[in-house]
Amino acid sequence: MKVHHIVATEHEITNSVPGRYASALFKIAEELSQLEQVETDMTRLQVVLDDSIELRRMIISPVFSSKEKSKAIELILNKAGFCSLAANFVKLVVKNRRSLVLPEIIKAFMLLLAKFRGEVQADVVSAIALTDEQIKELKQVLSNSTGKDVEIRTQVNSSLLGGLVVKIGSRMVDSSLRTKLLTLKTRMKEVG
């Protein structure tokens, strides 16, 4: 599998509303030597958002007021024991009516943190679950291609039929069988 040099630049990350919030959080956490604490809290918050459909709906819904969203978030933050920096940051995001992009803020923060550590995160979608050996081999290929340590997050999508979709930063390499078949079908229609 041919993989191009695919790394999100800091400019690509911070050139958006979620990126600017994430950049501000990163800078403050770095200055206060709290990067690891904030990383842990942002990871836990993302897990809560991923696991709770109700909370996710509330966060993105314009029906709920900023005050209602703030109360819900504050309960979660207090129960989970978030550090004050992470808790105050999330409260500020909700207060500023940016809760809709909270998942993107978390993702941008993680990208900045990975860049700071010299890591790259790859999202890999496959038709079937990859074995540990396949993940290890893919990690090596991507590390050689990017020149950085690559952390791989896998996901299974049975509609792919076969192959992989690899996304690092804003760049994607789609070598899935489904895409290849669709491309072939399109070319056949153009010829016929």
Coordinates of C-alpha atoms in Angstrom, one line a residue:
M1 CA 0.0 0.0 0.0
K2 CA 1.4 3.4 -1.0
V3 CA 1.0 6.0 1.7
H4 CA 1.8 9.7 0.9
H5 CA 3.4 12.1 3.5
I6 CA 0.2 13.0 5.4
V7 CA 0.5 15.2 8.4
A8 CA -1.8 18.0 9.5
T9 CA 0.1 21.2 10.0
E10 CA -0.5 23.4 13.0
H11 CA -1.9 26.1 10.7
E12 CA -4.5 23.7 9.4
I13 CA -5.4 22.8 13.0
T14 CA -5.6 26.4 14.4
N15 CA -7.3 28.0 11.4
S16 CA -10.8 27.3 12.7
V17 CA -12.9 28.1 15.7
P18 CA -12.3 24.7 17.3
G19 CA -8.6 25.0 16.5
R20 CA -8.4 28.4 18.1
Y21 CA -10.0 27.2 21.3
A22 CA -7.8 24.1 21.3
S23 CA -4.7 26.2 20.7
A24 CA -5.6 28.5 23.7
L25 CA -6.2 25.5 25.9
F26 CA -2.9 23.9 24.8
K27 CA -0.9 27.0 25.4
I28 CA -2.3 27.5 28.9
A29 CA -1.9 23.8 29.9
E30 CA 1.7 23.9 28.6
E31 CA 2.5 27.1 30.6
L32 CA 1.0 25.6 33.7
S33 CA 2.6 22.2 33.1
Q34 CA -0.8 20.5 33.0
L35 CA -0.8 18.9 29.6
E36 CA -1.1 15.4 30.8
Q37 CA -4.0 16.3 33.2
V38 CA -5.9 18.2 30.5
E39 CA -5.2 15.3 28.0
T40 CA -6.7 12.8 30.5
D41 CA -9.7 15.0 31.1
M42 CA -10.4 15.8 27.5
T43 CA -10.1 12.0 26.7
R44 CA -12.6 11.2 29.4
L45 CA -15.0 13.9 28.2
Q46 CA -14.8 12.6 24.6
V47 CA -15.6 9.1 26.0
V48 CA -18.6 10.5 27.8
L49 CA -19.8 12.3 24.7
D50 CA -19.3 9.2 22.6
D51 CA -21.2 7.0 25.1
S52 CA -24.1 9.3 25.9
I53 CA -26.4 10.0 23.0
E54 CA -28.6 12.1 25.2
L55 CA -25.7 14.4 26.3
R56 CA -24.4 14.6 22.7
R57 CA -27.9 15.7 21.5
M58 CA -28.2 18.2 24.3
I59 CA -24.8 19.7 23.6
I60 CA -25.5 20.2 19.9
S61 CA -29.2 21.1 20.2
P62 CA -30.1 24.8 19.8
V63 CA -33.3 24.0 21.8
F64 CA -31.4 23.9 25.1
S65 CA -30.2 27.2 26.5
S66 CA -26.5 27.8 27.3
K67 CA -27.5 27.9 31.0
E68 CA -29.1 24.4 30.8
K69 CA -26.1 23.0 28.9
S70 CA -23.8 24.6 31.5
K71 CA -25.6 22.9 34.4
A72 CA -25.4 19.5 32.6
I73 CA -21.7 19.9 31.8
E74 CA -20.9 21.1 35.3
L75 CA -22.5 18.1 36.9
I76 CA -20.4 15.8 34.7
L77 CA -17.2 17.7 35.3
N78 CA -17.7 17.7 39.1
K79 CA -18.7 14.0 39.2
A80 CA -15.7 13.1 37.1
G81 CA -13.3 15.2 39.1
F82 CA -11.8 17.2 36.2
C83 CA -8.8 19.4 36.9
S84 CA -9.8 23.1 37.3
L85 CA -8.2 24.1 34.0
A86 CA -10.1 21.6 31.9
A87 CA -13.3 22.2 33.8
N88 CA -13.1 25.9 33.5
F89 CA -12.2 25.6 29.8
V90 CA -15.2 23.4 29.0
K91 CA -17.5 25.7 31.0
L92 CA -16.2 28.7 28.9
V93 CA -16.8 26.8 25.7
V94 CA -20.4 26.1 26.7
K95 CA -20.9 29.7 28.0
N96 CA -19.6 31.1 24.7
R97 CA -22.2 28.9 22.8
R98 CA -19.5 26.8 21.2
S99 CA -20.7 23.5 22.6
L100 CA -21.6 22.3 19.1
V101 CA -17.9 22.1 18.2
L102 CA -16.8 20.7 21.5
P103 CA -15.8 17.3 20.0
E104 CA -13.8 19.1 17.3
I105 CA -12.1 21.2 20.0
I106 CA -11.1 18.0 21.8
K107 CA -9.8 16.5 18.5
A108 CA -7.8 19.6 17.7
F109 CA -6.3 19.7 21.2
M110 CA -5.2 16.0 20.8
L111 CA -3.7 16.8 17.4
L112 CA -1.7 19.7 18.9
L113 CA -0.6 17.5 21.7
A114 CA 0.5 14.8 19.3
K115 CA 2.4 17.3 17.2
F116 CA 4.1 18.6 20.3
R117 CA 5.2 15.1 21.2
G118 CA 6.3 14.3 17.6
E119 CA 3.4 11.8 17.1
V120 CA 0.8 11.5 14.4
Q121 CA -2.6 9.9 14.9
A122 CA -4.1 7.8 12.1
D123 CA -7.7 6.7 11.9
V124 CA -7.9 3.5 10.1
V125 CA -11.2 2.0 8.8
S126 CA -11.3 -1.6 7.6
A127 CA -13.9 -4.1 6.5
I128 CA -12.9 -6.5 9.3
A129 CA -11.1 -6.0 12.5
L130 CA -7.3 -5.8 12.0
T131 CA -5.1 -8.3 13.9
D132 CA -2.4 -7.0 16.3
E133 CA 0.2 -8.0 13.7
Q134 CA -1.6 -6.1 10.9
I135 CA -1.8 -3.0 13.1
K136 CA 1.9 -3.3 14.0
E137 CA 2.8 -3.6 10.3
L138 CA 0.6 -0.7 9.3
K139 CA 2.0 1.4 12.1
Q140 CA 5.5 0.7 10.8
V141 CA 4.5 1.6 7.2
L142 CA 2.9 4.9 8.3
S143 CA 5.8 5.7 10.7
N144 CA 8.2 5.2 7.8
S145 CA 6.1 7.4 5.5
T146 CA 5.6 10.3 7.9
G147 CA 8.9 10.1 9.7
K148 CA 6.9 10.3 13.0
D149 CA 5.6 7.9 15.7
V150 CA 2.1 7.0 14.6
E151 CA -0.7 6.1 17.0
I152 CA -3.5 4.1 15.2
R153 CA -7.2 4.2 16.1
T154 CA -9.1 1.4 14.3
Q155 CA -12.7 1.2 13.3
V156 CA -14.6 -1.5 11.4
N157 CA -17.1 -0.7 8.6
S158 CA -18.3 -3.8 6.9
S159 CA -19.6 -1.8 3.9
L160 CA -16.0 -1.4 2.7
L161 CA -15.9 -5.0 1.4
G162 CA -12.1 -4.9 1.7
G163 CA -9.1 -2.7 1.8
L164 CA -8.5 0.3 4.2
V165 CA -9.3 3.9 4.6
V166 CA -6.5 5.7 6.4
K167 CA -6.9 9.3 7.6
I168 CA -4.1 11.2 9.2
G169 CA -4.9 14.8 10.0
S170 CA -6.9 16.3 7.1
R171 CA -5.5 13.9 4.5
M172 CA -7.0 10.6 3.5
V173 CA -5.8 7.6 1.6
D174 CA -8.7 5.4 0.5
S175 CA -7.6 2.0 -0.8
S176 CA -10.9 0.3 0.0
L177 CA -12.4 -2.2 -2.4
R178 CA -15.7 -0.3 -2.4
T179 CA -14.0 2.9 -3.7
K180 CA -12.0 0.9 -6.3
L181 CA -15.2 -0.7 -7.6
L182 CA -17.1 2.6 -7.7
T183 CA -14.2 4.1 -9.7
L184 CA -14.2 1.2 -12.1
K185 CA -18.0 1.4 -12.5
T186 CA -17.8 5.1 -13.2
R187 CA -15.0 4.5 -15.8
M188 CA -17.1 1.8 -17.5
K189 CA -20.1 4.1 -17.8
E190 CA -17.9 6.8 -19.4
V191 CA -16.6 4.3 -21.9
G192 CA -20.0 2.6 -22.6

